[in-house]
C-alpha cells in the first residue's frame, strides 16, 4: 500500500501478458531469481485454464536496480519471446508523469492534488489544463503549473491542438477530472498515452450527459461513479473502478450531484493510484486490476 | 423495527397523499389526537415546497382500535376530503396476505419463507405458486401450500388464468421471487393487487435477460439487484430498493450469479418488509420509502 | 439536503424534548400552523411508548420569520411549558459559528474548510487554532484566520486559557479536527459550547492512543472512525457518527492510518453537518440523529 | 470462486509458510512445474521484506493428481526442508468434514446447511450437535444427522466428553454456529482440529456476553459480527472475517439483534468458505486470508 517513492527504491514492477500455458510462473520467477531479485508481491490471473489469456504482475526488489535493468530486459526478451508473452518492466521509484484536464468543478482536481501532496500518489504532475480559469489559483498554490485552454464553439480542433502541444512527450498519462469536453479520436491518437476519465454514474446506467438528473427521474436508490479508460466509444471504455452511495426520494437532482461528488473523487483517486502503480492491465474492453 | 404482530395490536397506519399546502400536518395530528390516538412515528415528505405533492405516514396507538376504525375513517373523509387528500388506514395487527411466485431458483423464495417463520415479515403466506416442482417439498416443510402451474410453450394465457384463479381475492400482494415468466398486462389488470419483482441487476443497467452475463461482458466492478413494482413496462416499474456487491475480473459470469443471489435475497426481503409495513408510497414512476 | 443558506431564508428549526405523552405532536403542529408556519420536515422519536422520552425536530417555513420569532417563542413557552417540554428554536438562515482546533494532520481540517467553501456546511468559521504552524498557509488561503497556540510541556493551563480567550463568546461550537491534546474538564466548562471530536477507531474498540497500531496488533479486518461529543470521560462521549473501511493482513499500521484518514474526514464532516443543521439531540450518553 | 467439487478434480492446494528469503517463489514454482502442475492461482505475502515471515498459497492443476501426490510430497520435503519452510498439500476435490455445534438460534446453522446444499461450501457435514432440540427437524430435512447433547448445570465435562466422542477422528474442523456454551481448554486440546466461532459484535468492541445490549447502551451507529478461530482466550482468537451494518437511535437492543443476525450469518459463511478452501493461514494471533 505504501506509495512513498523512497520506499520503492530498487523495486521493479514486471507485467507479463499473453497466451496461458504451463510453466510461465516458474519461468518468470526463475528469471527474477537469477537476476538477483527478491519477489515482494506476485499476482496472476488466467481467464481460462484451457487456451486462455495469462496476466501477471510481479514486484521484486533488486539491489542496484537501475544498473541491472538492461540485463534484466535482455533476459526477458530471450526468455518470454519464445512463449509469445508481452512484458513491461518499470522502475517503481520513477514516478509516472500525470497531467490533469479539468473544467469548473474542483472536487476531483483538488482531491488528486491534495493526495499527491500527501505523498499518496506515486506521480509527478507537470501541469493542469482547464478550459476555465476558476481553479488556477488553487492549482498554483500546490506548486503545479496551470494552463488555460478555452474551448468555445463547435470546433474543438484548435483547443485540442493546443492541448496536444502542451502534453506531447511531457506526460505518461492524462486524467480527466470532470473535464466537460468530448475528446476526438484523432486527439486520442495523437496523444498516444492512456487517458483516464471519471463518469458521474454507475455505468452502464445513465450513459451520456446529465446522469444525476436521469437518476432522479428513474428514482434509483443508489447513485454511483465509474472511472474508465477513454476510448473512441463514449462511456464505453474499460472500467477501472466503480462505487456507489445510498440516496433517498427526498434528495433533489442537485442533492444527488453533491453527494455524488464524494463518490467521484474517491473512485477516480483509486483508479489513478492503481494505474500509477501498474496494477491495471487492459485487455480488450476489460481491465485486470491487481489490488 | 419490530415486526411481531402482537407488538402491533391497536396500532394503525395512516397514509395521506395529495397536493401540499400549509396546515396538513396540523390537521392530521389534531385528527389523531381527537380520536384518542398517540402518535408513535410520523414521516412526511413534500416533493416541492411550492405546489408540490405531499406524502405522510403516521403510525398511532389507539386503545380498542378495531372498534374505533369506522369513526376514524369517517373523520378522515370529512377532514381530508375538502383538502383533496387521499388517505389509507390500516390496522397494523392485521397481516397482509402475500403470495409468492417462483421458478427453479430457491434463494429468494426460501429467504422469504424463513424470515416469515422467524416472525420478521408481518404477512401471511397463503400459497406459493411455481412453474416448476423442485421447491415443493421445501415450501411445504414450512407449512405453506404449494401449487404447480406449468407454463410451457409460447401461449401463457392458460397458465395466467390458472394463477389468477388461485390468487383472486385471496391475496393482498404478490412477490415474484425470481419467477422467470413475463406477465401480461391483462394478467396484472385482472389480478388488481401490487406485484413486487426482484431484478438481478442494478437497474437501469442491464435491462432484460441474462444481466450477469452482460455485467461480465461489460467488465463492471460492482453487481447489483433491484426490487421494483411490476408495471406494463418490463424492468421499468417504480424502484423500491437496490443494493450492490463488489466483484473482480477473476469472477466468471457464474460467480457473479452466485454472488448476486445474496444481494437479490437481501434486497427483495427489504422491499417486501417495507411494502408489508405500508412504508412504500407509489407516485408516478417513483416510490417514497419511509424507513 | 441542500445546505445553502439562501435556500434557508425564513426557515426555522424547532427542537422539542421531554417526557412523552399523547398529543404533543398535535400541540406542536397546531402551534406552527397558528403562527403561519408551513412544515417542511418533521421527525420525531420516542424511546419508549409508555413513560418514555420524546424528541422532535420540525423545520417550517414562515414568511418574515425574523420578525415573528419573538411571538413564536412566547407561544412555545406558553404551550410547551405546562407539558414539561424543553424547546430550542433557531433561524436556519443564521449559520452557526464553528471554530476548528487542529494539530499537524491536515486531512480533517482541509476537508472541513473545503466543504465550507463549496457551501456545503451551514457555518461560518471565525478561526482555526493549532498547536503547530504547518497548516497556517493553507488555512489562510481559504480566507480563514489562523492562530498558533503552542502546547508544550505537561502543564496545558496556559495554552487552554489562551484558547478560551480566543473562543469565548465568539463561537457556537468547536470541532477537534485531529487535535492531539487532551482537554481538561475545566476548559470544557469554561468554553460552554459543544465540542465535537473525531476518534480514529470504531469506538468502543481501541480506546485511547495509537488505535491503528492496536488494530494491526489485533488483526482486525475493518478499521473505523467515530465522531462524538467531548465529555469529561475520554473517548466516552455521545457518538454522532461512525464508519469503517475494509483492510487486509498485507497492510501495515501506517497503511491503516493512511486508509483511515479518508474514513475520519468523511465521518467528521457528516457529524459537523448534522450538528450545524440541528439534526443531533443529545440525551444522556446517546444521540438522536434525524438525517 | 467456483466451489463445486467436480471443478476441483486434479487441483491441489499447497500452503507454504516460514522464514522469508530470496528464491522461495522460484523454488516452489519450479517444483510445481517439474511435477507437471499448471499454476491456477498463486498468492503470497511477506510480513517484512527483511527477516520476515513468508506465506504462500498455490493452487495448481495436475492430471492424475491422486496418484502423483506422494511423489510431490516427497519433492516438497526435499526442496523446502532445507529452507526451514513448513508446507501443507491438499487435494481440492476432497471436501473437508465440517461439524456444526448450535444452540437455539437457527440463522447461522440454516445458512450453512443451505449454502452447502447449493454446492457453495466445499465440505461434507457429518453431523450437527446441539444442546437444544428445536432445530432437529430442520437439520434432518437437509439429510444431515442431528445429535442432542444437553449441557445443563455448571459442570460441562460430561457434555464435552460426549461431544468429543462424536467428533473425534470424524471431522476436520468444527463450526460454532451461535453455540452458547464456553468450551474448556482441555476440550479444545482433545478435539485437535480448528474451531471457528461467530461472535455477535465487531471485536474487540463488546467482548463477552450480551453485545447487542452493550451496543445499545453505548449508542453506536454500526453493529458488527466477527468470525474467529477459538483459542483458550475467550473472544481473543485470530480474526478471520468481520462486517458491520448501520443502525439508528430508533432501534431497540432486540432490533439490533435481529439486524445483526444477517451480518452474523454472512460473516460466518465467508469465514467457513475461506477456511474450507485453505485460504486462511494462522500466524500467532493473526490470519493471512488470500481471497
PDB file of C-alpha atoms in Angstrom, chain D residues 39-142:
ATOM      1  CA  UNK D  39      -0.457 -22.981 -11.580  1.00  0.00           C
ATOM      2  CA  UNK D  40      -4.041 -21.713 -11.470  1.00  0.00           C
ATOM      3  CA  UNK D  41      -3.696 -19.167  -8.677  1.00  0.00           C
ATOM      4  CA  UNK D  42      -0.773 -18.020  -6.604  1.00  0.00           C
ATOM      5  CA  UNK D  43      -0.904 -15.673  -3.639  1.00  0.00           C
ATOM      6  CA  UNK D  44       1.930 -14.759  -1.371  1.00  0.00           C
ATOM      7  CA  UNK D  45       2.706 -12.385   1.406  1.00  0.00           C
ATOM      8  CA  UNK D  46       5.726 -11.487   3.469  1.00  0.00           C
ATOM      9  CA  UNK D  47       5.173  -9.547   6.675  1.00  0.00           C
ATOM     10  CA  UNK D  48       8.585  -7.945   6.434  1.00  0.00           C
ATOM     11  CA  UNK D  49      10.965  -7.774   3.460  1.00  0.00           C
ATOM     12  CA  UNK D  50      13.915  -8.160   5.830  1.00  0.00           C
ATOM     13  CA  UNK D  51      13.810 -11.077   8.252  1.00  0.00           C
ATOM     14  CA  UNK D  52      10.075 -11.519   7.894  1.00  0.00           C
ATOM     15  CA  UNK D  53       7.708 -14.437   7.667  1.00  0.00           C
ATOM     16  CA  UNK D  54       6.662 -15.766   4.265  1.00  0.00           C
ATOM     17  CA  UNK D  55       3.208 -17.161   3.397  1.00  0.00           C
ATOM     18  CA  UNK D  56       2.157 -18.661   0.104  1.00  0.00           C
ATOM     19  CA  UNK D  57      -0.888 -20.385  -1.338  1.00  0.00           C
ATOM     20  CA  UNK D  58      -0.603 -22.076  -4.720  1.00  0.00           C
ATOM     21  CA  UNK D  59      -3.410 -23.895  -6.476  1.00  0.00           C
ATOM     22  CA  UNK D  60      -2.243 -25.986  -9.397  1.00  0.00           C
ATOM     23  CA  UNK D  61      -3.827 -28.402 -11.840  1.00  0.00           C
ATOM     24  CA  UNK D  62      -2.065 -31.714 -12.272  1.00  0.00           C
ATOM     25  CA  UNK D  63      -3.548 -34.575 -14.331  1.00  0.00           C
ATOM     26  CA  UNK D  64      -3.909 -37.740 -12.247  1.00  0.00           C
ATOM     27  CA  UNK D  65      -3.280 -35.763  -9.107  1.00  0.00           C
ATOM     28  CA  UNK D  66      -4.171 -38.502  -6.575  1.00  0.00           C
ATOM     29  CA  UNK D  67      -1.545 -40.845  -8.000  1.00  0.00           C
ATOM     30  CA  UNK D  68       1.061 -38.089  -8.055  1.00  0.00           C
ATOM     31  CA  UNK D  69       0.552 -36.780  -4.522  1.00  0.00           C
ATOM     32  CA  UNK D  70       3.156 -38.991  -2.801  1.00  0.00           C
ATOM     33  CA  UNK D  71       5.884 -38.002  -5.236  1.00  0.00           C
ATOM     34  CA  UNK D  72       5.027 -34.327  -4.935  1.00  0.00           C
ATOM     35  CA  UNK D  73       5.069 -34.596  -1.151  1.00  0.00           C
ATOM     36  CA  UNK D  74       8.496 -36.212  -1.233  1.00  0.00           C
ATOM     37  CA  UNK D  75       9.764 -33.453  -3.500  1.00  0.00           C
ATOM     38  CA  UNK D  76       8.342 -30.833  -1.149  1.00  0.00           C
ATOM     39  CA  UNK D  77      10.113 -32.413   1.816  1.00  0.00           C
ATOM     40  CA  UNK D  78      13.381 -32.471  -0.039  1.00  0.00           C
ATOM     41  CA  UNK D  79      13.075 -28.975  -1.520  1.00  0.00           C
ATOM     42  CA  UNK D  80      11.523 -26.973   1.302  1.00  0.00           C
ATOM     43  CA  UNK D  81      13.027 -28.755   4.300  1.00  0.00           C
ATOM     44  CA  UNK D  82      16.460 -27.170   3.847  1.00  0.00           C
ATOM     45  CA  UNK D  83      14.764 -23.760   3.659  1.00  0.00           C
ATOM     46  CA  UNK D  84      13.034 -24.302   7.053  1.00  0.00           C
ATOM     47  CA  UNK D  85       9.668 -23.966   5.332  1.00  0.00           C
ATOM     48  CA  UNK D  86       6.519 -25.732   6.518  1.00  0.00           C
ATOM     49  CA  UNK D  87       4.102 -26.919   3.879  1.00  0.00           C
ATOM     50  CA  UNK D  88       0.629 -28.460   3.593  1.00  0.00           C
ATOM     51  CA  UNK D  89      -0.677 -30.105   0.429  1.00  0.00           C
ATOM     52  CA  UNK D  90      -4.356 -30.930  -0.115  1.00  0.00           C
ATOM     53  CA  UNK D  91      -6.375 -32.419  -2.931  1.00  0.00           C
ATOM     54  CA  UNK D  92      -9.014 -29.748  -3.601  1.00  0.00           C
ATOM     55  CA  UNK D  93     -11.516 -32.333  -4.767  1.00  0.00           C
ATOM     56  CA  UNK D  94     -11.589 -33.932  -1.313  1.00  0.00           C
ATOM     57  CA  UNK D  95     -14.032 -31.901   0.797  1.00  0.00           C
ATOM     58  CA  UNK D  96     -13.185 -31.173   4.414  1.00  0.00           C
ATOM     59  CA  UNK D  97     -15.504 -32.744   7.005  1.00  0.00           C
ATOM     60  CA  UNK D  98     -17.238 -29.991   8.998  1.00  0.00           C
ATOM     61  CA  UNK D  99     -19.302 -30.467  12.141  1.00  0.00           C
ATOM     62  CA  UNK D 100     -21.622 -27.738  13.376  1.00  0.00           C
ATOM     63  CA  UNK D 101     -22.405 -27.034  17.029  1.00  0.00           C
ATOM     64  CA  UNK D 102     -25.527 -24.960  17.637  1.00  0.00           C
ATOM     65  CA  UNK D 103     -27.964 -23.904  20.329  1.00  0.00           C
ATOM     66  CA  UNK D 104     -31.494 -22.500  19.847  1.00  0.00           C
ATOM     67  CA  UNK D 105     -30.699 -19.816  17.249  1.00  0.00           C
ATOM     68  CA  UNK D 106     -31.037 -21.178  13.741  1.00  0.00           C
ATOM     69  CA  UNK D 107     -29.896 -18.352  11.478  1.00  0.00           C
ATOM     70  CA  UNK D 108     -26.216 -19.279  11.216  1.00  0.00           C
ATOM     71  CA  UNK D 109     -26.917 -23.002  11.242  1.00  0.00           C
ATOM     72  CA  UNK D 110     -29.521 -22.958   8.459  1.00  0.00           C
ATOM     73  CA  UNK D 111     -27.446 -20.576   6.342  1.00  0.00           C
ATOM     74  CA  UNK D 112     -24.553 -23.046   6.382  1.00  0.00           C
ATOM     75  CA  UNK D 113     -26.788 -26.025   5.635  1.00  0.00           C
ATOM     76  CA  UNK D 114     -28.449 -24.188   2.803  1.00  0.00           C
ATOM     77  CA  UNK D 115     -25.214 -22.941   1.234  1.00  0.00           C
ATOM     78  CA  UNK D 116     -23.894 -26.483   1.499  1.00  0.00           C
ATOM     79  CA  UNK D 117     -26.944 -27.833  -0.316  1.00  0.00           C
ATOM     80  CA  UNK D 118     -26.424 -25.256  -3.073  1.00  0.00           C
ATOM     81  CA  UNK D 119     -22.916 -26.647  -3.560  1.00  0.00           C
ATOM     82  CA  UNK D 120     -21.309 -23.403  -2.412  1.00  0.00           C
ATOM     83  CA  UNK D 121     -19.333 -24.840   0.503  1.00  0.00           C
ATOM     84  CA  UNK D 122     -16.704 -27.472  -0.384  1.00  0.00           C
ATOM     85  CA  UNK D 123     -17.355 -29.557   2.718  1.00  0.00           C
ATOM     86  CA  UNK D 124     -19.267 -32.558   3.909  1.00  0.00           C
ATOM     87  CA  UNK D 125     -21.314 -32.169   7.083  1.00  0.00           C
ATOM     88  CA  UNK D 126     -21.190 -35.427   9.040  1.00  0.00           C
ATOM     89  CA  UNK D 127     -23.263 -34.079  11.907  1.00  0.00           C
ATOM     90  CA  UNK D 128     -24.893 -31.197  13.725  1.00  0.00           C
ATOM     91  CA  UNK D 129     -24.741 -31.242  17.535  1.00  0.00           C
ATOM     92  CA  UNK D 130     -26.950 -29.022  19.663  1.00  0.00           C
ATOM     93  CA  UNK D 131     -27.645 -28.596  23.355  1.00  0.00           C
ATOM     94  CA  UNK D 132     -31.271 -27.991  22.351  1.00  0.00           C
ATOM     95  CA  UNK D 133     -33.675 -29.931  20.154  1.00  0.00           C
ATOM     96  CA  UNK D 134     -35.606 -27.190  18.380  1.00  0.00           C
ATOM     97  CA  UNK D 135     -33.571 -27.360  15.156  1.00  0.00           C
ATOM     98  CA  UNK D 136     -33.507 -31.188  14.889  1.00  0.00           C
ATOM     99  CA  UNK D 137     -36.253 -31.444  12.298  1.00  0.00           C
ATOM    100  CA  UNK D 138     -34.814 -28.714  10.086  1.00  0.00           C
ATOM    101  CA  UNK D 139     -31.358 -30.233  10.196  1.00  0.00           C
ATOM    102  CA  UNK D 140     -32.576 -33.694   9.303  1.00  0.00           C
ATOM    103  CA  UNK D 141     -34.660 -32.281   6.418  1.00  0.00           C
ATOM    104  CA  UNK D 142     -31.292 -31.428   4.833  1.00  0.00           C
TER     105      UNK D 142
END
